Coordinates of C-alpha atoms in Angstrom, one line a residue:
M238 CA -39.0 -52.4 1.2
N239 CA -35.4 -53.4 0.4
T240 CA -32.4 -52.8 2.6
F241 CA -31.3 -49.6 0.7
I242 CA -34.7 -47.9 1.2
R243 CA -34.8 -48.9 4.9
K244 CA -31.3 -47.5 5.5
S245 CA -32.0 -44.4 3.5
A246 CA -35.3 -43.9 5.4
L247 CA -33.5 -44.2 8.7
I248 CA -30.8 -41.8 7.7
G249 CA -33.4 -39.4 6.3
L250 CA -35.4 -39.6 9.6
L251 CA -32.3 -38.8 11.6
L252 CA -31.4 -35.9 9.3
G253 CA -34.9 -34.6 9.4
L254 CA -34.9 -34.7 13.2
L255 CA -31.6 -32.9 13.3
A256 CA -32.9 -30.3 10.8
G257 CA -36.0 -29.8 13.0
V258 CA -33.9 -29.3 16.1
V259 CA -31.6 -26.8 14.3
L260 CA -34.6 -25.0 12.8
F261 CA -36.3 -24.8 16.2
S262 CA -33.2 -23.6 18.0
W263 CA -32.3 -21.0 15.4
S264 CA -35.9 -19.6 15.3
L265 CA -36.1 -19.5 19.1
V266 CA -32.7 -17.8 19.6
S267 CA -33.1 -15.3 16.8
D268 CA -36.4 -14.0 18.3
W269 CA -35.6 -14.4 22.0
A270 CA -33.9 -11.0 22.6
R271 CA -36.8 -9.1 21.0
V272 CA -39.6 -11.1 22.7
S273 CA -38.0 -11.1 26.1
E274 CA -37.5 -7.3 26.1
Q275 CA -41.1 -6.9 24.8
V276 CA -42.6 -9.1 27.7
R277 CA -40.6 -7.2 30.3
A278 CA -41.7 -3.8 29.0
Q279 CA -45.4 -4.9 28.9
N280 CA -45.3 -6.2 32.5
I281 CA -43.5 -3.0 33.8
Q282 CA -46.1 -0.9 32.0
T283 CA -48.9 -2.9 33.7
L284 CA -47.3 -2.2 37.1
Q285 CA -46.9 1.5 36.3
I286 CA -50.6 1.7 35.4
L287 CA -51.8 -0.1 38.6
L288 CA -49.5 1.7 41.0
P289 CA -51.5 5.0 41.2
T290 CA -54.7 2.9 41.8
F291 CA -53.0 1.0 44.7
I292 CA -51.7 4.3 46.2
D293 CA -55.3 5.8 46.1
L294 CA -56.8 2.7 47.7
D295 CA -54.1 2.7 50.4
A296 CA -54.7 6.4 51.1
N297 CA -58.4 5.8 51.5
H298 CA -57.7 2.8 53.8
Q299 CA -59.6 0.4 51.5
T300 CA -57.5 -2.6 52.6
E301 CA -59.9 -5.3 51.5
H302 CA -60.4 -3.8 48.1
L303 CA -56.7 -3.5 47.7
N304 CA -56.0 -7.1 48.6
A305 CA -58.7 -8.2 46.2
T306 CA -57.2 -6.2 43.4
L307 CA -53.7 -7.7 44.1
T308 CA -55.2 -11.2 44.0
R309 CA -57.0 -10.6 40.7
L310 CA -53.7 -9.3 39.3
L311 CA -52.0 -12.6 40.2
E312 CA -54.8 -14.6 38.7
N313 CA -54.8 -12.7 35.4
S314 CA -51.1 -12.3 34.8
S315 CA -47.8 -14.3 35.0
F316 CA -46.8 -12.8 38.3
Q317 CA -45.9 -15.2 41.0
K318 CA -45.8 -12.6 43.8
V319 CA -46.8 -8.9 44.2
V320 CA -45.6 -6.6 47.0
L321 CA -46.7 -3.1 47.7
Q322 CA -44.4 -1.3 50.2
R323 CA -43.3 2.1 51.4
G324 CA -39.7 2.2 52.3
A325 CA -38.5 -1.1 53.7
A326 CA -41.9 -2.1 55.2
A327 CA -44.2 -4.2 53.1
Y328 CA -47.8 -3.0 53.4
Y329 CA -49.5 -5.6 51.2
V330 CA -48.3 -8.9 49.8
A331 CA -50.1 -11.3 47.5
E332 CA -48.5 -14.6 46.4
Q333 CA -49.4 -17.7 44.4
P334 CA -48.2 -21.2 45.3
Q335 CA -45.2 -22.3 43.2
Q336 CA -45.6 -25.0 40.6
N337 CA -42.5 -27.1 39.9
L338 CA -42.9 -27.6 36.1
A339 CA -39.9 -28.6 33.9
R340 CA -39.1 -26.2 31.1
P341 CA -35.6 -27.2 30.0
V342 CA -35.6 -24.9 26.9
L343 CA -36.6 -21.9 29.0
D344 CA -34.2 -22.8 31.7
L345 CA -31.4 -22.4 29.1
L346 CA -32.6 -19.0 28.0
T347 CA -33.8 -17.2 31.2
P348 CA -34.1 -17.6 35.0
K349 CA -37.4 -19.0 36.3
F350 CA -38.3 -15.9 38.3
I351 CA -37.6 -12.3 37.2
T352 CA -38.1 -9.4 39.7
L353 CA -39.7 -6.2 38.3
S354 CA -40.4 -3.0 40.3
V355 CA -41.8 0.5 39.8
S356 CA -41.8 3.5 42.2
E357 CA -44.1 6.4 42.8
A358 CA -43.1 9.3 40.6
S359 CA -44.1 12.2 42.8
P360 CA -44.7 11.3 46.5
T361 CA -45.9 13.8 49.1
K362 CA -43.4 15.9 50.8
D363 CA -43.2 14.0 54.1
Q364 CA -43.7 10.5 52.9
T365 CA -41.4 7.9 51.4
P366 CA -42.2 6.9 47.8
M367 CA -44.5 3.9 47.4
R368 CA -43.0 1.0 45.4
L369 CA -44.8 -1.9 43.7
S370 CA -42.6 -5.0 43.2
A371 CA -43.6 -8.2 41.3
T372 CA -41.9 -11.5 40.7
L373 CA -42.5 -12.6 37.1
N374 CA -42.8 -16.4 36.4
A375 CA -40.7 -16.7 33.2
H376 CA -42.0 -20.2 32.5
Q377 CA -45.6 -19.0 32.4
A378 CA -44.8 -15.7 30.7
F379 CA -42.8 -17.2 27.8
D380 CA -44.6 -20.5 27.5
G381 CA -46.7 -19.3 24.5
F382 CA -43.6 -18.0 22.8
V383 CA -41.9 -21.4 23.1
N384 CA -45.0 -23.4 22.0
R385 CA -45.5 -21.2 18.9
H386 CA -41.9 -21.7 17.8
W387 CA -42.0 -25.5 18.5
Q388 CA -45.1 -25.6 16.2
F389 CA -43.2 -23.9 13.5
A390 CA -40.3 -26.4 14.0
R391 CA -42.7 -29.3 13.8
I392 CA -44.1 -28.0 10.5
G393 CA -40.5 -27.5 9.2
L394 CA -39.5 -31.0 10.3
L395 CA -42.5 -32.6 8.6
R396 CA -41.6 -30.8 5.3
T397 CA -38.0 -31.9 5.6
L398 CA -39.0 -35.5 6.1
I399 CA -41.4 -35.4 3.1
I400 CA -38.6 -33.9 0.9
I401 CA -36.1 -36.6 2.0
L402 CA -38.6 -39.4 1.3
I403 CA -39.3 -38.0 -2.2
V404 CA -35.6 -37.9 -3.0
I405 CA -35.1 -41.4 -1.8
L406 CA -37.9 -42.7 -3.9
I407 CA -36.7 -40.9 -7.0
F408 CA -33.2 -42.3 -6.5
E409 CA -34.6 -45.8 -6.1
F410 CA -36.6 -45.7 -9.3
V411 CA -34.1 -43.7 -11.4
A412 CA -30.8 -45.3 -10.4
I413 CA -31.0 -48.4 -8.1
R414 CA -33.7 -50.4 -9.9
P415 CA -32.0 -49.9 -13.4
L416 CA -28.7 -51.0 -12.0
R417 CA -30.2 -54.0 -10.2
A418 CA -32.0 -55.0 -13.5
L419 CA -28.7 -54.7 -15.4
G420 CA -26.9 -56.9 -12.8
Q421 CA -29.6 -59.5 -13.1
R422 CA -29.2 -59.5 -16.9
V423 CA -25.5 -59.9 -16.7
K424 CA -25.9 -62.7 -14.2
G425 CA -28.4 -64.4 -16.4
G426 CA -26.4 -64.3 -19.6
D427 CA -28.7 -62.0 -21.5
S428 CA -26.3 -59.1 -21.8
E429 CA -23.3 -58.4 -23.9
L430 CA -21.3 -57.9 -20.7
S431 CA -21.8 -61.6 -20.0
L432 CA -19.5 -62.3 -22.9
L433 CA -16.5 -61.2 -20.8
P434 CA -14.2 -64.1 -20.2
E435 CA -14.4 -65.9 -16.9
G436 CA -11.7 -68.2 -15.6
N437 CA -9.3 -67.4 -18.6
P438 CA -6.1 -65.8 -17.1
A439 CA -4.7 -64.7 -20.5
D440 CA -7.9 -62.9 -21.5
A441 CA -8.0 -61.3 -18.0
I442 CA -4.5 -60.0 -18.4
E443 CA -5.2 -58.6 -21.8
I444 CA -8.2 -56.8 -20.5
K445 CA -6.1 -55.3 -17.6
Q446 CA -3.5 -54.2 -20.1
L447 CA -6.2 -52.5 -22.3
S448 CA -7.7 -50.9 -19.2
R449 CA -4.3 -49.6 -18.1
A450 CA -3.5 -48.3 -21.6
F451 CA -6.9 -46.5 -21.7
N452 CA -6.3 -44.9 -18.2
E453 CA -2.8 -43.8 -19.3
R454 CA -4.4 -42.3 -22.5
V455 CA -6.9 -40.4 -20.4
E456 CA -4.2 -39.1 -18.0
R457 CA -2.1 -38.0 -21.0
I458 CA -5.0 -36.1 -22.4
F459 CA -5.7 -34.3 -19.2
R460 CA -2.0 -33.6 -18.8
L461 CA -1.8 -32.1 -22.3
Q462 CA -4.9 -30.0 -21.6
F463 CA -3.2 -28.7 -18.4
E464 CA 0.0 -27.9 -20.2
N465 CA -1.8 -26.1 -23.0
Q466 CA -3.7 -24.0 -20.5
S467 CA -0.4 -23.2 -18.7
L468 CA 1.3 -22.3 -21.9
V469 CA -1.5 -20.0 -23.0
A470 CA -1.5 -18.3 -19.5
A471 CA 2.3 -17.9 -19.7
L472 CA 2.1 -16.3 -23.2
R473 CA -0.7 -13.9 -22.1
A474 CA 1.4 -12.9 -19.0
S475 CA 4.7 -12.5 -21.0
P476 CA 6.2 -9.0 -20.8
D477 CA 7.2 -9.3 -24.5
C478 CA 4.8 -9.0 -27.4
C479 CA 3.7 -12.5 -28.4
L480 CA 1.8 -13.2 -31.7
I481 CA 0.7 -16.4 -33.4
V482 CA 0.1 -15.7 -37.2
D483 CA -1.6 -17.6 -40.0
L484 CA 1.2 -17.5 -42.6
E485 CA -1.2 -17.7 -45.5
S486 CA -3.5 -14.8 -44.7
G487 CA -1.3 -12.9 -42.3
N488 CA -4.1 -12.7 -39.7
L489 CA -3.3 -12.9 -36.0
L490 CA -4.7 -15.9 -34.2
F491 CA -3.4 -14.9 -30.8
C492 CA -1.9 -11.7 -29.3
N493 CA -1.3 -10.9 -25.6
A494 CA -1.6 -7.6 -23.6
A495 CA 2.0 -6.7 -24.3
A496 CA 1.3 -6.7 -28.1
E497 CA -1.6 -4.3 -27.5
A498 CA 0.7 -2.0 -25.6
L499 CA 3.5 -2.2 -28.1
F500 CA 1.4 -1.4 -31.2
G501 CA -1.0 0.9 -29.4
R502 CA -4.1 -1.0 -30.6
T503 CA -6.8 -3.1 -29.0
N504 CA -7.0 -6.9 -29.4
A505 CA -9.8 -6.6 -31.9
D506 CA -8.0 -4.0 -34.0
L507 CA -4.9 -6.1 -34.1
R508 CA -6.8 -9.2 -35.3
A509 CA -8.7 -7.1 -38.0
R510 CA -5.5 -6.4 -40.1
P511 CA -2.7 -8.6 -41.5
I512 CA 0.6 -8.5 -39.8
W513 CA 2.5 -6.8 -42.6
E514 CA 0.3 -3.7 -42.1
L515 CA 1.4 -3.6 -38.4
W516 CA 5.0 -3.9 -39.5
R517 CA 4.7 -1.3 -42.3
Q518 CA 5.9 -3.9 -44.8
D519 CA 4.3 -5.3 -48.0
R520 CA 3.2 -8.9 -48.2
H521 CA 6.1 -9.9 -50.3
N522 CA 8.6 -8.9 -47.6
F523 CA 6.7 -10.7 -44.9
E524 CA 6.4 -13.9 -46.9
S525 CA 10.2 -13.7 -47.6
D526 CA 10.8 -13.5 -43.9
A527 CA 8.5 -16.4 -43.2
R528 CA 10.3 -18.6 -45.8
M529 CA 13.6 -17.7 -44.1
A530 CA 12.2 -18.7 -40.7
Q531 CA 11.0 -22.0 -42.1
Q532 CA 14.5 -22.8 -43.4
M533 CA 16.0 -22.2 -40.0
L534 CA 14.5 -25.5 -38.7
G535 CA 13.1 -24.4 -35.4
Q536 CA 15.5 -21.6 -34.7
F537 CA 14.4 -18.0 -34.5
L538 CA 14.9 -15.5 -37.3
K539 CA 16.0 -12.2 -35.8
F540 CA 15.5 -8.8 -37.4
I541 CA 14.8 -5.2 -36.5
L542 CA 12.1 -3.0 -38.0
E543 CA 10.1 0.1 -37.2
T544 CA 6.3 0.1 -36.6
E545 CA 4.0 3.0 -36.4
R546 CA 1.3 3.5 -33.8
P547 CA -2.1 5.1 -34.4
D548 CA -0.9 8.3 -32.8
G549 CA 1.8 8.7 -35.4
S550 CA 4.8 7.8 -33.2
S551 CA 7.3 5.3 -34.6
V552 CA 8.7 2.5 -32.4
P553 CA 11.8 0.4 -33.3
I554 CA 11.2 -3.2 -32.4
E555 CA 13.3 -6.3 -32.3
V556 CA 11.5 -9.4 -33.8
H557 CA 12.2 -13.1 -33.2
M558 CA 10.2 -15.3 -35.6
T559 CA 9.9 -19.0 -36.1
T560 CA 7.3 -21.4 -37.7
F561 CA 5.5 -24.5 -36.7
N562 CA 2.9 -26.9 -38.1
L563 CA -0.5 -27.1 -36.5
D564 CA -3.4 -29.1 -38.0
E565 CA -1.4 -29.4 -41.2
Q566 CA -1.2 -25.6 -41.5
Q567 CA 1.8 -23.4 -41.2
R568 CA 1.7 -20.9 -38.3
G569 CA 4.2 -18.3 -37.3
L570 CA 5.3 -17.6 -33.7
V571 CA 6.5 -14.1 -33.2
F572 CA 8.1 -12.4 -30.2
A573 CA 8.8 -8.7 -30.3
R574 CA 10.0 -6.0 -27.9
D575 CA 10.5 -2.3 -27.9
I576 CA 14.2 -1.4 -28.2
S577 CA 13.9 2.3 -28.1
E578 CA 15.3 2.4 -24.6
R579 CA 18.1 0.0 -25.5
G580 CA 19.0 2.2 -28.4
A581 CA 19.2 5.2 -26.1
L582 CA 21.3 3.2 -23.7
L583 CA 23.7 2.1 -26.5
R584 CA 24.0 5.7 -27.7
R585 CA 24.8 6.8 -24.2
V586 CA 27.4 4.0 -23.9
A587 CA 28.9 5.1 -27.2
D588 CA 28.9 8.7 -26.1
N589 CA 30.7 7.8 -22.9
Q590 CA 33.3 5.8 -24.8
K591 CA 33.8 8.7 -27.2
A592 CA 34.1 11.0 -24.3
D593 CA 36.6 8.8 -22.6
A594 CA 38.7 8.6 -25.8
I595 CA 38.5 12.4 -26.2
R596 CA 39.3 12.9 -22.5
T597 CA 42.4 10.7 -22.9
L598 CA 43.5 12.6 -26.0
A599 CA 42.8 16.0 -24.4
G600 CA 44.8 15.1 -21.4
G601 CA 47.8 14.1 -23.4
L602 CA 47.6 17.2 -25.6
A603 CA 47.1 19.5 -22.7
H604 CA 50.1 18.2 -20.8
D605 CA 52.3 18.3 -23.9
L606 CA 51.2 21.8 -24.8
N607 CA 51.4 23.0 -21.2
N608 CA 55.1 21.8 -21.0
R609 CA 56.0 23.6 -24.2
I610 CA 54.2 26.8 -23.1
Q611 CA 56.0 26.7 -19.8
I612 CA 59.3 26.5 -21.6
A613 CA 58.3 29.4 -23.9
A614 CA 57.1 31.4 -20.9
G615 CA 60.3 30.7 -19.0
H616 CA 62.5 31.9 -21.8
L617 CA 60.4 35.1 -22.2
D618 CA 60.9 35.8 -18.5
L619 CA 64.7 35.6 -19.0
I620 CA 64.5 38.6 -21.3
D621 CA 65.2 41.9 -19.6
P622 CA 62.7 44.5 -20.8
E623 CA 65.0 47.4 -19.8
S624 CA 67.5 46.5 -22.4
L625 CA 64.9 46.5 -25.2
S626 CA 63.6 49.2 -27.4
Q627 CA 60.0 50.3 -27.2
T628 CA 59.1 48.2 -30.2
D629 CA 60.7 45.1 -28.7
K630 CA 59.0 45.8 -25.4
T631 CA 55.6 45.9 -27.1
S632 CA 56.4 42.6 -28.9
L633 CA 57.5 41.0 -25.6
L634 CA 54.3 42.2 -23.9
K635 CA 52.2 40.7 -26.7
A636 CA 54.1 37.4 -26.5
R637 CA 53.5 37.1 -22.7
Q638 CA 49.8 38.0 -23.1
A639 CA 49.5 35.3 -25.8
I640 CA 51.2 32.8 -23.4
L641 CA 48.6 33.7 -20.7
E642 CA 45.7 33.4 -23.1
S643 CA 46.9 30.0 -24.3
A644 CA 46.9 28.8 -20.7
K645 CA 43.1 29.1 -20.5
P646 CA 42.1 26.5 -23.1
I647 CA 44.9 24.2 -21.8
D648 CA 43.4 24.5 -18.3
Q649 CA 40.0 23.6 -19.7
L650 CA 41.5 20.6 -21.4
L651 CA 43.1 19.5 -18.1
R652 CA 39.9 19.9 -16.2
Y653 CA 38.0 17.9 -18.8
S654 CA 40.5 15.1 -18.8
E655 CA 40.5 14.7 -15.0
Q656 CA 38.1 12.1 -13.6
K657 CA 38.5 12.8 -9.9
D658 CA 35.6 12.9 -7.5
I659 CA 34.4 16.3 -6.5
A660 CA 33.8 16.8 -2.8
T661 CA 30.5 18.5 -2.0
A662 CA 29.0 20.1 1.1
P663 CA 25.9 22.1 2.0
L664 CA 26.4 25.6 0.6
S665 CA 24.3 28.8 1.3
L666 CA 24.0 30.1 -2.3
T667 CA 23.1 33.7 -1.7
P668 CA 26.3 34.6 0.3
C669 CA 28.3 32.6 -2.1
L670 CA 27.0 34.5 -5.2
M671 CA 27.5 37.8 -3.4
R672 CA 31.1 36.9 -2.6
H673 CA 31.8 36.1 -6.3
S674 CA 29.6 38.8 -7.8
A675 CA 32.6 40.7 -9.2
A676 CA 34.0 37.7 -11.0
L677 CA 30.5 36.8 -12.4
A678 CA 30.0 40.4 -13.6
Q679 CA 33.4 40.3 -15.3
A680 CA 32.5 37.0 -17.0
A681 CA 29.4 38.6 -18.4
A682 CA 31.2 41.7 -19.7
P683 CA 30.7 43.7 -21.8
C684 CA 27.1 42.8 -21.2
Q685 CA 25.4 43.9 -18.0
L686 CA 24.7 41.3 -15.4
N687 CA 21.4 41.4 -13.4
L688 CA 21.8 39.3 -10.2
D689 CA 18.3 38.3 -8.9
L690 CA 18.5 36.5 -5.6
Q691 CA 14.9 35.5 -4.8
N692 CA 15.6 33.2 -1.9
E693 CA 18.3 34.3 0.5
T694 CA 18.2 31.1 2.7
L695 CA 18.4 28.6 -0.1
T696 CA 21.0 25.9 0.5
A697 CA 22.3 23.2 -1.9
E698 CA 24.7 20.3 -1.8
T699 CA 27.5 21.3 -4.2
N700 CA 31.2 22.3 -4.6
E701 CA 31.6 26.1 -4.5
T702 CA 34.8 26.3 -6.6
R703 CA 33.4 24.2 -9.5
L704 CA 30.0 25.8 -9.2
I705 CA 31.5 29.3 -9.7
A706 CA 33.7 28.1 -12.5
S707 CA 30.7 26.6 -14.3
L708 CA 28.7 29.8 -13.9
V709 CA 31.6 31.8 -15.2
Q710 CA 31.7 29.6 -18.3
L711 CA 28.0 29.9 -18.9
L712 CA 28.1 33.7 -18.5
N713 CA 31.1 33.8 -21.0
N714 CA 29.0 31.9 -23.5
A715 CA 26.0 34.1 -23.0
S716 CA 28.2 37.2 -23.5
D717 CA 29.8 35.7 -26.6
A718 CA 26.3 35.0 -28.0
T719 CA 25.3 38.7 -27.7
P720 CA 26.7 40.4 -30.9
S721 CA 26.5 44.0 -29.8
G722 CA 27.9 43.2 -26.3
Q723 CA 25.4 45.7 -24.9
G724 CA 22.6 43.2 -23.9
L725 CA 21.4 42.2 -20.5
I726 CA 22.2 38.9 -18.9
S727 CA 20.3 37.8 -15.9
L728 CA 21.3 35.3 -13.2
T729 CA 18.3 34.2 -11.1
L730 CA 18.4 32.1 -7.9
K731 CA 15.1 30.6 -6.8
D732 CA 13.6 27.6 -5.1
C733 CA 12.2 25.0 -7.5
T734 CA 10.1 21.9 -6.8
L735 CA 9.4 19.3 -9.5
S736 CA 6.3 17.3 -9.0
N737 CA 7.0 15.1 -12.0
P738 CA 10.3 14.0 -13.8
I739 CA 11.4 16.2 -16.8
A740 CA 13.9 15.8 -19.5
G741 CA 17.4 17.1 -18.9
V742 CA 20.6 17.5 -21.0
Q743 CA 22.2 14.3 -20.0
E744 CA 19.4 12.3 -18.3
T745 CA 15.9 12.6 -16.9
I746 CA 15.6 14.9 -13.9
P747 CA 13.7 13.2 -11.1
A748 CA 11.0 14.9 -9.1
G749 CA 12.1 16.7 -6.0
R750 CA 13.2 20.0 -4.5
Y751 CA 16.1 21.9 -6.2
A752 CA 18.0 25.2 -6.0
S753 CA 17.6 26.7 -9.5
L754 CA 20.2 29.0 -11.1
V755 CA 18.8 30.4 -14.3
I756 CA 21.0 32.3 -16.8
T757 CA 19.1 34.1 -19.5
D758 CA 20.6 36.1 -22.4
Q759 CA 19.3 38.1 -25.3
G760 CA 21.7 36.7 -27.8
L761 CA 21.4 35.0 -31.2
G762 CA 20.0 31.7 -29.8
I763 CA 20.9 28.2 -30.8
A764 CA 19.6 26.3 -33.8
Q765 CA 17.6 23.1 -33.0
A766 CA 20.1 21.0 -34.8
D767 CA 23.0 22.3 -32.6
L768 CA 21.3 21.8 -29.3
A769 CA 22.3 18.2 -29.0
K770 CA 25.9 19.0 -29.9
I771 CA 26.8 22.0 -27.8
F772 CA 28.0 19.9 -24.9
D773 CA 30.3 17.8 -27.0
P774 CA 34.1 18.5 -26.6
F775 CA 35.6 20.8 -29.2
F776 CA 32.2 21.6 -30.7
S777 CA 31.7 25.4 -31.4
T778 CA 29.7 27.6 -33.8
K779 CA 32.4 30.3 -33.6
A780 CA 35.3 30.6 -36.0
L781 CA 38.3 28.3 -35.3
E782 CA 40.5 31.1 -34.2
Q783 CA 37.9 32.3 -31.6
G784 CA 37.9 29.2 -29.3
G785 CA 38.1 25.5 -29.1
G786 CA 34.6 24.7 -27.8
M787 CA 35.6 23.2 -24.5
G788 CA 33.6 25.4 -22.1
L789 CA 30.2 23.7 -22.0
S790 CA 31.8 20.2 -21.9
V791 CA 33.6 21.3 -18.7
V792 CA 30.1 22.3 -17.3
V793 CA 28.8 18.8 -18.1
G794 CA 31.7 17.3 -16.1
F795 CA 30.7 19.4 -13.1
I796 CA 27.0 18.4 -13.2
Q797 CA 27.9 14.7 -13.7
A798 CA 30.2 14.7 -10.6
T799 CA 27.9 16.7 -8.2
N800 CA 24.5 15.2 -8.8
T801 CA 23.4 18.4 -10.6
Y802 CA 21.1 18.7 -13.6
L803 CA 21.0 21.1 -16.5
T804 CA 18.3 22.1 -19.0
V805 CA 18.5 24.4 -22.1
Q806 CA 15.8 26.3 -23.9
S807 CA 16.8 28.2 -27.0
A808 CA 15.6 29.2 -30.4
P809 CA 17.3 31.3 -33.2
G810 CA 16.9 35.0 -32.6
Q811 CA 15.2 34.5 -29.2
G812 CA 18.2 34.1 -26.8
S813 CA 19.0 31.1 -24.6
T814 CA 18.2 30.0 -21.1
F815 CA 20.5 27.6 -19.2
T816 CA 19.1 26.3 -15.9
L817 CA 21.3 24.6 -13.3
L818 CA 19.3 22.5 -10.8
L819 CA 21.3 21.8 -7.6
P820 CA 19.9 19.4 -5.0
A821 CA 18.5 21.5 -2.2
V822 CA 19.1 20.6 1.5
D823 CA 17.8 22.0 4.8
A824 CA 19.2 25.4 5.8
D825 CA 20.3 24.0 9.2
S826 CA 23.1 22.0 7.6
R827 CA 24.6 24.8 5.5
T828 CA 28.2 25.9 5.6
Q829 CA 29.1 29.3 4.3

């Protein structure tokens, strides 16, 4: 047997011995708790069965019979010593001579001697209970258990050694001997490997260079594979839609999860149709875009189009497209993203810029008109009504009334043009509305105002003056929208909790608790086309001489400055409902 087999056999033997010890220890420890408890219970049960017999023998004064019974108990059990006693006095004692036998495994698991005892269950009235105590020899009691598990361990050890020997032999015949034969052939000159140069430095250097080049090639291949895997993982995780397209057929070769979300289709559905169907284009337009992308020499062609999802909704998308050559075939790389939110943001920015421009213009006009009206009002005040005829007095009164009415739209212009922060504080709404009920009723005139205060303790963070001014303006609009002037306008205060965000006039209303002020009229209603315009400055559906359309834009200024929200529901012929949502606060912090 050669050196390898000898060393392998020695290592296998050591491993087998170690496996046997581990197997024996694991088997012994895993069953020890159950077996030890079982042995204890069996011996205690034996003592419980014998105790009544010993008590009867003692009561009948059969001392010899009792001693003989105790001796037989020691001979036929694992007990080392048995004591029958009443109270502290030992009546009968039987004991075997101790045997000092070495049991190292059992010494690790249990003490050598274990004391067990049982007592008389129902002694007579005037006697102390009889007790039977026994000292259990653990080495003798558990010797069979240990021997049985050691037999199992020996069998397992033998099996392990056989398996290791078989593996060593297989390895010897399959690997070691063929390699040894190959080495002998090379050494003897019968192999092609023997043609390798020996003693020629130039050839050796060339072989080293070839080997180094081969290793570098292998490393480059592995590095490219890693980079490709990383690139694919990055494209799959991209938040933007990513597509790789076959430019000839238009079929998708790759699409990520963002593409599925953008087009509202599964991966299989996207791959089953050409890309121009997803873009709602014809093939000619797509091929034209692809040719333009090819001419841009690696740069991205950027354009915007609108796609349609299976649910019928349209989504504007911004597309960046380029081309590349793979396996002598032209491919298209496309990145796309949903720009509907960007469009809404741009429209909001444009609206803000328009509002700023109108606000600047309104401020200048208001100050200029206010100065001129003040001059006219001052000159009218210089006229003495007593020196005028009745006709002239009437004309003077109409002129002064016209001056006062002109001040109202000018005041609205000034309010709209101001960009000052509005101070807010906790306000108890029910007392506030009761204090201003007369002004609110006058604003709703000639219609009747129904004030419904459903929550008397509701408190909101707002500005009282600007809140009442906004309510007055909304009630004025509701009254103007009622042609007969005899309708009913209701103003309802109630607690409102939104579990989910909802759409508002200016922005999305977040979930939370609000104080809701609802104004409902029975007027003509608002056309759907006008709902988006009613809050624009100077927009009005009334005749030019009936108003300048500044009222609701002033309300929008209030809600923007006080963290308040507004919703509108209306339809032609069904009246309108305006809802102010004020941020509710705890009643303990209110100020009235």
